[in-house]
JSON list of C-alpha atoms in Angstrom, two decimals:
[
{"chain": "K", "resi": 24, "resn": "MET", "atom": "CA", "xyz": [-13.05, -2.57, 11.23]},
{"chain": "K", "resi": 25, "resn": "LYS", "atom": "CA", "xyz": [-11.56, 0.39, 9.58]},
{"chain": "K", "resi": 26, "resn": "LEU", "atom": "CA", "xyz": [-7.80, 0.31, 8.05]},
{"chain": "K", "resi": 27, "resn": "LYS", "atom": "CA", "xyz": [-5.89, 2.85, 9.74]},
{"chain": "K", "resi": 28, "resn": "THR", "atom": "CA", "xyz": [-4.02, 4.50, 6.67]},
{"chain": "K", "resi": 29, "resn": "ILE", "atom": "CA", "xyz": [-1.37, 7.16, 6.57]},
{"chain": "K", "resi": 30, "resn": "CYS", "atom": "CA", "xyz": [-1.75, 9.35, 3.43]},
{"chain": "K", "resi": 31, "resn": "VAL", "atom": "CA", "xyz": [1.46, 10.78, 2.68]},
{"chain": "K", "resi": 32, "resn": "GLY", "atom": "CA", "xyz": [1.89, 13.95, 0.20]},
{"chain": "K", "resi": 33, "resn": "GLU", "atom": "CA", "xyz": [0.60, 17.60, 0.15]},
{"chain": "K", "resi": 34, "resn": "SER", "atom": "CA", "xyz": [-2.37, 16.58, -2.39]},
{"chain": "K", "resi": 35, "resn": "PHE", "atom": "CA", "xyz": [-4.11, 14.74, 0.44]},
{"chain": "K", "resi": 36, "resn": "SER", "atom": "CA", "xyz": [-3.51, 17.43, 2.85]},
{"chain": "K", "resi": 37, "resn": "ILE", "atom": "CA", "xyz": [-4.92, 20.14, 0.71]},
{"chain": "K", "resi": 38, "resn": "THR", "atom": "CA", "xyz": [-8.05, 18.62, -0.30]},
{"chain": "K", "resi": 39, "resn": "ALA", "atom": "CA", "xyz": [-9.14, 16.60, 3.03]},
{"chain": "K", "resi": 40, "resn": "SER", "atom": "CA", "xyz": [-10.08, 20.09, 4.25]},
{"chain": "K", "resi": 41, "resn": "ASN", "atom": "CA", "xyz": [-12.26, 20.93, 1.06]},
{"chain": "K", "resi": 42, "resn": "PRO", "atom": "CA", "xyz": [-13.71, 17.88, -0.65]},
{"chain": "K", "resi": 43, "resn": "VAL", "atom": "CA", "xyz": [-15.28, 19.02, -3.91]},
{"chain": "K", "resi": 44, "resn": "ASP", "atom": "CA", "xyz": [-15.39, 16.14, -6.40]},
{"chain": "K", "resi": 45, "resn": "ASP", "atom": "CA", "xyz": [-15.15, 12.42, -5.47]},
{"chain": "K", "resi": 46, "resn": "VAL", "atom": "CA", "xyz": [-14.08, 11.57, -8.98]},
{"chain": "K", "resi": 47, "resn": "CYS", "atom": "CA", "xyz": [-10.89, 13.05, -9.14]},
{"chain": "K", "resi": 48, "resn": "PHE", "atom": "CA", "xyz": [-7.62, 12.16, -7.20]},
{"chain": "K", "resi": 49, "resn": "PRO", "atom": "CA", "xyz": [-7.36, 12.32, -4.26]},
{"chain": "K", "resi": 50, "resn": "TYR", "atom": "CA", "xyz": [-11.16, 12.99, -3.40]},
{"chain": "K", "resi": 51, "resn": "ASN", "atom": "CA", "xyz": [-11.70, 9.30, -4.90]},
{"chain": "K", "resi": 52, "resn": "VAL", "atom": "CA", "xyz": [-9.41, 7.70, -2.48]},
{"chain": "K", "resi": 53, "resn": "LEU", "atom": "CA", "xyz": [-10.50, 9.91, 0.53]},
{"chain": "K", "resi": 54, "resn": "ALA", "atom": "CA", "xyz": [-14.21, 8.98, -0.08]},
{"chain": "K", "resi": 55, "resn": "HIS", "atom": "CA", "xyz": [-13.65, 5.80, 1.26]},
{"chain": "K", "resi": 56, "resn": "THR", "atom": "CA", "xyz": [-14.14, 6.70, 4.86]},
{"chain": "K", "resi": 57, "resn": "SER", "atom": "CA", "xyz": [-16.45, 3.67, 5.96]},
{"chain": "K", "resi": 58, "resn": "ASP", "atom": "CA", "xyz": [-13.29, 1.45, 5.23]},
{"chain": "K", "resi": 59, "resn": "PHE", "atom": "CA", "xyz": [-10.33, 3.37, 5.99]},
{"chain": "K", "resi": 60, "resn": "GLU", "atom": "CA", "xyz": [-9.35, 6.06, 9.03]},
{"chain": "K", "resi": 61, "resn": "PHE", "atom": "CA", "xyz": [-7.13, 8.24, 7.13]},
{"chain": "K", "resi": 62, "resn": "VAL", "atom": "CA", "xyz": [-4.17, 9.95, 8.92]},
{"chain": "K", "resi": 63, "resn": "ILE", "atom": "CA", "xyz": [-3.02, 12.58, 6.36]},
{"chain": "K", "resi": 64, "resn": "ILE", "atom": "CA", "xyz": [0.63, 13.82, 6.77]},
{"chain": "K", "resi": 65, "resn": "PRO", "atom": "CA", "xyz": [2.14, 16.16, 4.28]},
{"chain": "K", "resi": 66, "resn": "ASP", "atom": "CA", "xyz": [5.89, 15.27, 4.49]},
{"chain": "K", "resi": 67, "resn": "PHE", "atom": "CA", "xyz": [8.07, 11.86, 4.31]},
{"chain": "K", "resi": 68, "resn": "SER", "atom": "CA", "xyz": [10.10, 12.44, 7.67]},
{"chain": "K", "resi": 69, "resn": "SER", "atom": "CA", "xyz": [6.74, 13.05, 9.72]},
{"chain": "K", "resi": 70, "resn": "ALA", "atom": "CA", "xyz": [5.29, 10.09, 8.34]},
{"chain": "K", "resi": 71, "resn": "LEU", "atom": "CA", "xyz": [8.39, 7.74, 9.00]},
{"chain": "K", "resi": 72, "resn": "THR", "atom": "CA", "xyz": [7.89, 9.07, 12.74]},
{"chain": "K", "resi": 73, "resn": "ALA", "atom": "CA", "xyz": [4.18, 8.15, 12.87]},
{"chain": "K", "resi": 74, "resn": "VAL", "atom": "CA", "xyz": [5.00, 4.73, 11.38]},
{"chain": "K", "resi": 75, "resn": "HIS", "atom": "CA", "xyz": [7.70, 4.11, 13.80]},
{"chain": "K", "resi": 76, "resn": "SER", "atom": "CA", "xyz": [5.84, 5.51, 16.77]},
{"chain": "K", "resi": 77, "resn": "ASP", "atom": "CA", "xyz": [2.31, 3.71, 16.17]},
{"chain": "K", "resi": 78, "resn": "GLN", "atom": "CA", "xyz": [2.23, 0.14, 15.39]},
{"chain": "K", "resi": 79, "resn": "GLU", "atom": "CA", "xyz": [-1.57, 0.23, 14.72]},
{"chain": "K", "resi": 80, "resn": "ILE", "atom": "CA", "xyz": [-0.95, 1.52, 11.20]},
{"chain": "K", "resi": 81, "resn": "ASP", "atom": "CA", "xyz": [-2.49, -0.77, 8.48]},
{"chain": "K", "resi": 82, "resn": "LEU", "atom": "CA", "xyz": [-1.39, 0.80, 5.30]},
{"chain": "K", "resi": 83, "resn": "VAL", "atom": "CA", "xyz": [0.46, 3.72, 3.80]},
{"chain": "K", "resi": 84, "resn": "PHE", "atom": "CA", "xyz": [-0.82, 5.42, 0.76]},
{"chain": "K", "resi": 85, "resn": "ILE", "atom": "CA", "xyz": [1.79, 7.83, -1.19]},
{"chain": "K", "resi": 86, "resn": "ASP", "atom": "CA", "xyz": [1.04, 10.23, -4.39]},
{"chain": "K", "resi": 87, "resn": "ALA", "atom": "CA", "xyz": [4.05, 9.67, -6.23]},
{"chain": "K", "resi": 88, "resn": "ASP", "atom": "CA", "xyz": [3.68, 12.58, -8.54]},
{"chain": "K", "resi": 89, "resn": "ALA", "atom": "CA", "xyz": [3.76, 15.20, -5.79]},
{"chain": "K", "resi": 90, "resn": "HIS", "atom": "CA", "xyz": [7.35, 14.07, -4.80]},
{"chain": "K", "resi": 91, "resn": "GLN", "atom": "CA", "xyz": [10.74, 13.86, -6.56]},
{"chain": "K", "resi": 92, "resn": "LEU", "atom": "CA", "xyz": [11.51, 10.35, -7.27]},
{"chain": "K", "resi": 93, "resn": "THR", "atom": "CA", "xyz": [14.57, 10.31, -4.92]},
{"chain": "K", "resi": 94, "resn": "SER", "atom": "CA", "xyz": [12.34, 11.36, -2.06]},
{"chain": "K", "resi": 95, "resn": "VAL", "atom": "CA", "xyz": [9.96, 8.77, -2.65]},
{"chain": "K", "resi": 96, "resn": "THR", "atom": "CA", "xyz": [12.57, 6.00, -3.04]},
{"chain": "K", "resi": 97, "resn": "MET", "atom": "CA", "xyz": [14.27, 6.93, 0.18]},
{"chain": "K", "resi": 98, "resn": "PHE", "atom": "CA", "xyz": [11.00, 7.04, 1.88]},
{"chain": "K", "resi": 99, "resn": "VAL", "atom": "CA", "xyz": [10.06, 3.53, 0.65]},
{"chain": "K", "resi": 100, "resn": "THR", "atom": "CA", "xyz": [13.52, 2.36, 1.81]},
{"chain": "K", "resi": 101, "resn": "GLN", "atom": "CA", "xyz": [13.38, 3.68, 5.34]},
{"chain": "K", "resi": 102, "resn": "LEU", "atom": "CA", "xyz": [9.77, 2.55, 5.52]},
{"chain": "K", "resi": 103, "resn": "ARG", "atom": "CA", "xyz": [10.98, -0.87, 4.70]},
{"chain": "K", "resi": 104, "resn": "GLU", "atom": "CA", "xyz": [13.41, -0.81, 7.34]},
{"chain": "K", "resi": 105, "resn": "ILE", "atom": "CA", "xyz": [11.28, 0.40, 10.00]},
{"chain": "K", "resi": 106, "resn": "ARG", "atom": "CA", "xyz": [8.12, -2.05, 9.24]},
{"chain": "K", "resi": 107, "resn": "PRO", "atom": "CA", "xyz": [9.22, -4.54, 6.46]},
{"chain": "K", "resi": 108, "resn": "ARG", "atom": "CA", "xyz": [5.70, -5.93, 5.96]},
{"chain": "K", "resi": 109, "resn": "LEU", "atom": "CA", "xyz": [3.54, -2.64, 5.89]},
{"chain": "K", "resi": 110, "resn": "PRO", "atom": "CA", "xyz": [1.50, -2.35, 2.81]},
{"chain": "K", "resi": 111, "resn": "LEU", "atom": "CA", "xyz": [2.47, 0.44, 0.58]},
{"chain": "K", "resi": 112, "resn": "ILE", "atom": "CA", "xyz": [0.25, 1.70, -2.08]},
{"chain": "K", "resi": 113, "resn": "VAL", "atom": "CA", "xyz": [1.58, 4.41, -4.81]},
{"chain": "K", "resi": 114, "resn": "PHE", "atom": "CA", "xyz": [-0.71, 6.47, -6.72]},
{"chain": "K", "resi": 115, "resn": "SER", "atom": "CA", "xyz": [0.35, 8.05, -10.06]},
{"chain": "K", "resi": 116, "resn": "GLU", "atom": "CA", "xyz": [-0.89, 9.56, -13.12]},
{"chain": "K", "resi": 117, "resn": "GLN", "atom": "CA", "xyz": [0.89, 7.10, -15.54]},
{"chain": "K", "resi": 118, "resn": "THR", "atom": "CA", "xyz": [2.12, 3.50, -15.61]},
{"chain": "K", "resi": 119, "resn": "ASP", "atom": "CA", "xyz": [5.56, 4.24, -16.42]},
{"chain": "K", "resi": 120, "resn": "ASP", "atom": "CA", "xyz": [9.37, 3.42, -15.38]},
{"chain": "K", "resi": 121, "resn": "LEU", "atom": "CA", "xyz": [8.70, 5.50, -11.95]},
{"chain": "K", "resi": 122, "resn": "MET", "atom": "CA", "xyz": [6.04, 3.25, -11.04]},
{"chain": "K", "resi": 123, "resn": "ARG", "atom": "CA", "xyz": [8.20, 0.02, -12.02]},
{"chain": "K", "resi": 124, "resn": "TYR", "atom": "CA", "xyz": [10.85, 1.51, -10.33]},
{"chain": "K", "resi": 125, "resn": "LEU", "atom": "CA", "xyz": [9.04, 2.22, -6.89]},
{"chain": "K", "resi": 126, "resn": "LEU", "atom": "CA", "xyz": [7.65, -1.36, -7.12]},
{"chain": "K", "resi": 127, "resn": "ARG", "atom": "CA", "xyz": [11.11, -2.70, -7.33]},
{"chain": "K", "resi": 128, "resn": "SER", "atom": "CA", "xyz": [12.24, -0.48, -4.58]},
{"chain": "K", "resi": 129, "resn": "GLY", "atom": "CA", "xyz": [9.39, -1.85, -2.19]},
{"chain": "K", "resi": 130, "resn": "ALA", "atom": "CA", "xyz": [6.16, -0.38, -2.96]},
{"chain": "K", "resi": 131, "resn": "THR", "atom": "CA", "xyz": [3.60, -3.02, -2.48]},
{"chain": "K", "resi": 132, "resn": "TRP", "atom": "CA", "xyz": [0.55, -2.10, -4.92]},
{"chain": "K", "resi": 133, "resn": "HIS", "atom": "CA", "xyz": [0.15, 0.53, -7.58]},
{"chain": "K", "resi": 134, "resn": "TYR", "atom": "CA", "xyz": [-3.13, 2.41, -8.75]},
{"chain": "K", "resi": 135, "resn": "LEU", "atom": "CA", "xyz": [-3.54, 4.87, -11.50]},
{"chain": "K", "resi": 136, "resn": "LYS", "atom": "CA", "xyz": [-5.00, 7.92, -9.95]},
{"chain": "K", "resi": 137, "resn": "SER", "atom": "CA", "xyz": [-7.91, 7.67, -12.50]},
{"chain": "K", "resi": 138, "resn": "ALA", "atom": "CA", "xyz": [-8.29, 3.91, -12.34]},
{"chain": "K", "resi": 139, "resn": "PRO", "atom": "CA", "xyz": [-11.97, 2.90, -12.32]},
{"chain": "K", "resi": 140, "resn": "GLN", "atom": "CA", "xyz": [-10.86, 0.40, -9.72]},
{"chain": "K", "resi": 141, "resn": "LEU", "atom": "CA", "xyz": [-10.46, 3.13, -7.13]},
{"chain": "K", "resi": 142, "resn": "ASP", "atom": "CA", "xyz": [-14.27, 2.89, -6.68]},
{"chain": "K", "resi": 143, "resn": "ASN", "atom": "CA", "xyz": [-13.68, -0.44, -5.17]},
{"chain": "K", "resi": 144, "resn": "LEU", "atom": "CA", "xyz": [-10.64, 0.37, -3.24]},
{"chain": "K", "resi": 145, "resn": "ALA", "atom": "CA", "xyz": [-11.33, -1.55, -0.08]},
{"chain": "K", "resi": 146, "resn": "GLU", "atom": "CA", "xyz": [-12.33, -4.58, -1.86]},
{"chain": "K", "resi": 147, "resn": "ASP", "atom": "CA", "xyz": [-8.97, -4.64, -3.98]},
{"chain": "K", "resi": 148, "resn": "ILE", "atom": "CA", "xyz": [-6.77, -3.94, -0.87]},
{"chain": "K", "resi": 149, "resn": "ASN", "atom": "CA", "xyz": [-8.36, -6.83, 1.09]},
{"chain": "K", "resi": 150, "resn": "THR", "atom": "CA", "xyz": [-8.06, -9.33, -2.23]},
{"chain": "K", "resi": 151, "resn": "HIS", "atom": "CA", "xyz": [-4.67, -8.29, -3.35]},
{"chain": "K", "resi": 152, "resn": "ILE", "atom": "CA", "xyz": [-2.71, -7.13, -0.20]},
{"chain": "K", "resi": 153, "resn": "PHE", "atom": "CA", "xyz": [-4.35, -8.94, 2.77]},
{"chain": "K", "resi": 154, "resn": "LEU", "atom": "CA", "xyz": [-4.86, -12.12, 1.36]},
{"chain": "K", "resi": 155, "resn": "PRO", "atom": "CA", "xyz": [-5.56, -14.83, 4.04]},
{"chain": "K", "resi": 156, "resn": "VAL", "atom": "CA", "xyz": [-2.99, -17.58, 4.38]},
{"chain": "K", "resi": 157, "resn": "ARG", "atom": "CA", "xyz": [-4.92, -20.95, 3.34]},
{"chain": "K", "resi": 158, "resn": "TRP", "atom": "CA", "xyz": [-2.96, -23.35, 5.91]},
{"chain": "K", "resi": 159, "resn": "GLU", "atom": "CA", "xyz": [-5.15, -26.45, 4.81]},
{"chain": "K", "resi": 160, "resn": "ASP", "atom": "CA", "xyz": [-3.61, -26.10, 1.25]},
{"chain": "K", "resi": 161, "resn": "ILE", "atom": "CA", "xyz": [-0.19, -25.39, 2.55]},
{"chain": "K", "resi": 162, "resn": "PHE", "atom": "CA", "xyz": [-0.24, -28.41, 4.99]},
{"chain": "K", "resi": 163, "resn": "GLU", "atom": "CA", "xyz": [-1.93, -30.53, 2.17]},
{"chain": "K", "resi": 164, "resn": "TYR", "atom": "CA", "xyz": [0.85, -29.88, -0.23]},
{"chain": "K", "resi": 165, "resn": "TYR", "atom": "CA", "xyz": [3.65, -30.65, 2.19]},
{"chain": "K", "resi": 166, "resn": "ALA", "atom": "CA", "xyz": [1.91, -33.91, 3.29]},
{"chain": "K", "resi": 167, "resn": "ARG", "atom": "CA", "xyz": [2.17, -35.26, -0.23]},
{"chain": "K", "resi": 168, "resn": "ASP", "atom": "CA", "xyz": [4.78, -37.92, -0.82]},
{"chain": "K", "resi": 169, "resn": "GLU", "atom": "CA", "xyz": [6.17, -36.15, -3.89]},
{"chain": "K", "resi": 170, "resn": "VAL", "atom": "CA", "xyz": [7.39, -33.40, -1.56]},
{"chain": "K", "resi": 171, "resn": "LYS", "atom": "CA", "xyz": [10.46, -34.80, 0.42]},
{"chain": "K", "resi": 172, "resn": "PRO", "atom": "CA", "xyz": [12.47, -32.78, 2.91]},
{"chain": "K", "resi": 173, "resn": "ARG", "atom": "CA", "xyz": [15.94, -31.97, 1.76]},
{"chain": "K", "resi": 174, "resn": "ILE", "atom": "CA", "xyz": [18.40, -33.48, 3.88]},
{"chain": "K", "resi": 175, "resn": "GLU", "atom": "CA", "xyz": [22.06, -31.92, 3.70]}
]
């Protein structure tokens, strides 16, 4: 099953119509058509409208370098208000204060645009973002005698 993914940013929309090189960003992201169903939206307001109206969206990708920090932060904040648990993946050229700030603001994960991990993007996302809950381990932990309920 493909993950329905919104890609926000003009770099996604410009290159979606004429893919050239699957090594450079965003071609290296958009090349994963077997795992993702990409919906490319150039601006934040349209993306928020799409997220609000379509509950089938599984992921949001943002090109953080294509927008000002205040715009990206506002989008992240508004997205968290609409769908608090929707994974938001940020792509940037560098691992710097911008990336850390966006992660603190509510972004779920970060990739460098030239990262070799982008070759295995679907596997990475399934491993790090859509981890299955291991209920057996949770039940076993709380069934131990060392863990007592707190009664106030």
